Short mmCIF file of C-alpha atoms in Angstrom, two decimals:
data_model
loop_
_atom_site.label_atom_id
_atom_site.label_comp_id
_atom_site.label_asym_id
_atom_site.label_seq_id
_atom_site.Cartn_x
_atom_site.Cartn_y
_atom_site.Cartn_z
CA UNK E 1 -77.70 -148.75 70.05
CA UNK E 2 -74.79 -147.09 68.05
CA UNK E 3 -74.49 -146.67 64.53
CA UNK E 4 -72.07 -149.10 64.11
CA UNK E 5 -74.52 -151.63 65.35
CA UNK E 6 -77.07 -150.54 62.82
CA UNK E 7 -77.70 -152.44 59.53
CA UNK E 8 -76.71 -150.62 56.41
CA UNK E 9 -80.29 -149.49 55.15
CA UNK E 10 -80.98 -148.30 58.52
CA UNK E 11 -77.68 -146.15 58.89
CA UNK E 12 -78.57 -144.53 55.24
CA UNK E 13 -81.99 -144.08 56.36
CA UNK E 14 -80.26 -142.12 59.37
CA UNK E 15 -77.74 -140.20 57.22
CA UNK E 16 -80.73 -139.54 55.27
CA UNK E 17 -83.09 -137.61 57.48
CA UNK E 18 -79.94 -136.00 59.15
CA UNK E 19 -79.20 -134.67 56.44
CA UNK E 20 -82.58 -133.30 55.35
CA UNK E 21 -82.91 -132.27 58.76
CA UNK E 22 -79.63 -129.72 58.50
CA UNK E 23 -81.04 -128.79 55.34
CA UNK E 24 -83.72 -127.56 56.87
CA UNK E 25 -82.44 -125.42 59.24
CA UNK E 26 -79.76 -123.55 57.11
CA UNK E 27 -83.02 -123.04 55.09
CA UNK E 28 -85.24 -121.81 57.73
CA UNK E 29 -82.23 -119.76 59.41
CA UNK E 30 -81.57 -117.60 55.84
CA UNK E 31 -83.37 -115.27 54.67
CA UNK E 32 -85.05 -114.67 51.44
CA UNK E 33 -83.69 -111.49 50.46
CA UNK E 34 -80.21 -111.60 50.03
CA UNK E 35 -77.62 -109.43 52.24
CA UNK E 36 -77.15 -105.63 51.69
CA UNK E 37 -74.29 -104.47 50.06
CA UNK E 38 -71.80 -102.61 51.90
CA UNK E 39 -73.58 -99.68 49.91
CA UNK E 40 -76.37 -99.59 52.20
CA UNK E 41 -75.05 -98.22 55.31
CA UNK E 42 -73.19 -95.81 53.56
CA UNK E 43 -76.92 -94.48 51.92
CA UNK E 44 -78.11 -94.33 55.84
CA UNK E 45 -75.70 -91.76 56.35
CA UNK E 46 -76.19 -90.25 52.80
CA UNK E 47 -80.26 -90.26 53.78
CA UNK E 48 -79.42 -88.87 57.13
CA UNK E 49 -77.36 -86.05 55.36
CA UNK E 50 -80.28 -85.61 53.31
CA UNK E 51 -82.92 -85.22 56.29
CA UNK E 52 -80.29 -82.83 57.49
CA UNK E 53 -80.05 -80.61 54.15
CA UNK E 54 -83.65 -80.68 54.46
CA UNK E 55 -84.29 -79.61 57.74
CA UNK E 56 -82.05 -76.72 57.20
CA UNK E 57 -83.86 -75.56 53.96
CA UNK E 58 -87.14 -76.05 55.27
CA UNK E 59 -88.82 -72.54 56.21
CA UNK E 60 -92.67 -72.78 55.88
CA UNK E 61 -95.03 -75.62 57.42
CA UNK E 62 -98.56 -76.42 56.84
CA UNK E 63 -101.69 -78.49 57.95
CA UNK E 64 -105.38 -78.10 58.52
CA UNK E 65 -107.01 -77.18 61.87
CA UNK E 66 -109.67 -79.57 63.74
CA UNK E 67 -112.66 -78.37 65.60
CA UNK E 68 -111.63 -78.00 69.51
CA UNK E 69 -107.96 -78.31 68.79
CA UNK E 70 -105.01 -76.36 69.56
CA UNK E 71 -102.54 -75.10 66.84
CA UNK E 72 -99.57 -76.71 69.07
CA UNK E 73 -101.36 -80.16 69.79
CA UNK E 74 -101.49 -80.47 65.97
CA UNK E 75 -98.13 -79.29 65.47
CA UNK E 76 -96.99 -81.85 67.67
CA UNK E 77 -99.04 -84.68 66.15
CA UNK E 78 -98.09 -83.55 62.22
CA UNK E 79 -94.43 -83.35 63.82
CA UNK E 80 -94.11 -85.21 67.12
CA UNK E 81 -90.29 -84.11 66.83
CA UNK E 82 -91.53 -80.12 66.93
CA UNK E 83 -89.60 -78.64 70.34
CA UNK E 84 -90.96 -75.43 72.43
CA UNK E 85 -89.92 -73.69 75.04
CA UNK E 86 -92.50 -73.24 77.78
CA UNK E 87 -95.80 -75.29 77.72
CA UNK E 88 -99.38 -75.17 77.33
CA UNK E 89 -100.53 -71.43 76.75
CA UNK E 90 -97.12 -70.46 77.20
CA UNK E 91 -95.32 -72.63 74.75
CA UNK E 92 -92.93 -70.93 72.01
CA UNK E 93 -92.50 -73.21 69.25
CA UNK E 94 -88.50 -73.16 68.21
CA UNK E 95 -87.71 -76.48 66.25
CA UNK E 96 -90.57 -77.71 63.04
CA UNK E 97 -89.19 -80.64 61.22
CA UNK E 98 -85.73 -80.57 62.55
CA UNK E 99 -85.35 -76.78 61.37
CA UNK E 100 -84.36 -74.84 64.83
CA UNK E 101 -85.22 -70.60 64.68
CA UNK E 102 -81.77 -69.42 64.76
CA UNK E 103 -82.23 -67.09 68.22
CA UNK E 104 -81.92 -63.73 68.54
CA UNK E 105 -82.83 -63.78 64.62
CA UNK E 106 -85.33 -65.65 63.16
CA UNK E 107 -88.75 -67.29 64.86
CA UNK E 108 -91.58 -69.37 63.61
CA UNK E 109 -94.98 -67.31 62.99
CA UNK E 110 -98.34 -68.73 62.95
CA UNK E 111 -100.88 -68.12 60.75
CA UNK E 112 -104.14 -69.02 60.08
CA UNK E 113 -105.45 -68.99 56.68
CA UNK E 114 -102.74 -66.45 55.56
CA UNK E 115 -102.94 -64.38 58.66
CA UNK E 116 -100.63 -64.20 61.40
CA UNK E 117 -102.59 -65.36 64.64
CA UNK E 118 -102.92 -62.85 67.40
CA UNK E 119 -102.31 -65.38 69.92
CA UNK E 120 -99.66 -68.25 70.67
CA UNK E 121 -99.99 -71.67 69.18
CA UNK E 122 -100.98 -73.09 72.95
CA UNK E 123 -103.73 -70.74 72.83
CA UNK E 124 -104.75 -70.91 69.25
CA UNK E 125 -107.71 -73.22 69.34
CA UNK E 126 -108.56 -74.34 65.31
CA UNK E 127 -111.56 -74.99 63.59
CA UNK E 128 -112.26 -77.32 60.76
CA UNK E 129 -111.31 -76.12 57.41
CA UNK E 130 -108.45 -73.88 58.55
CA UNK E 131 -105.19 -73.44 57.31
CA UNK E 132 -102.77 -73.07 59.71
CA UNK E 133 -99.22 -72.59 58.77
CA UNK E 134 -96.08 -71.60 60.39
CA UNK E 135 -93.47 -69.82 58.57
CA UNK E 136 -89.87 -69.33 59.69
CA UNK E 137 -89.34 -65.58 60.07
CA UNK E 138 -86.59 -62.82 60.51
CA UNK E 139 -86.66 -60.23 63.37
CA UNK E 140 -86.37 -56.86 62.51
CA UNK E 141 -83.59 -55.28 64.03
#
């Protein structure tokens, strides 16, 4: 049956609940918060900028130690973005919160509630109510 074959109630009745229908799904298909503004992407960049101003200010880092843990494992869980070079025991830390030791000339000493630890942060097992902190520092030359 076609709609031309349809009475005219029933083809309103049709119109009707077509229309409601399409209604419906431009409804369900939007969104209730409206669109960014073109402003938006340009604050991504302005945010990463920021993160990047940041990282390059940043020179101290802090958290508290945990019974049985090592100084690096909670680096790396306080900032999973931290980078070494060598592992375990071995491990130098270069890189805390995007902030890289420039080489040759700086390096990130550990410390543990205010002084510097006599071994490295792979070796440096914590205990609860520590402060360990690493603080970006210059090599004498």
């Amino acid at each position: 049956m076609t709609t031309s074959t349809l009475s005219l109630p029933a083809r309103l009745i049709a119109a009707t609940a077509a229309g409601l229908l399409s209604v419906g799904l431009l409804a369900g298909c939007s969104d209730d918060e409206p669109a960014p503004a073109p402003s938006a992407s340009a604050s991504a960049g302005s945010d990463a900028a920021a993160d990047e101003h940041m990282a390059e200010n940043i020179t101290e880092f802090s958290y508290a130690g945990q019974d049985g843990e090592t100084a690096l494992d909670l680096l790396l869980v306080q900032d999973p973005e931290a980078q070494t070079t060598g592992e375990g025991e071995m491990a130098f830390v270069t890189t805390i919160k995007g902030r890289t030791a420039e080489d040759g000339k700086e390096f990130w000493g550990l410390y543990v509630d205010g002084e510097m630890a006599e071994v490295g942060a792979g070796s440096l097992v914590t205990e609860d109510g520590q402060q360990i902190q690493w603080k970006l520092e210059a090599i004498d030359q």
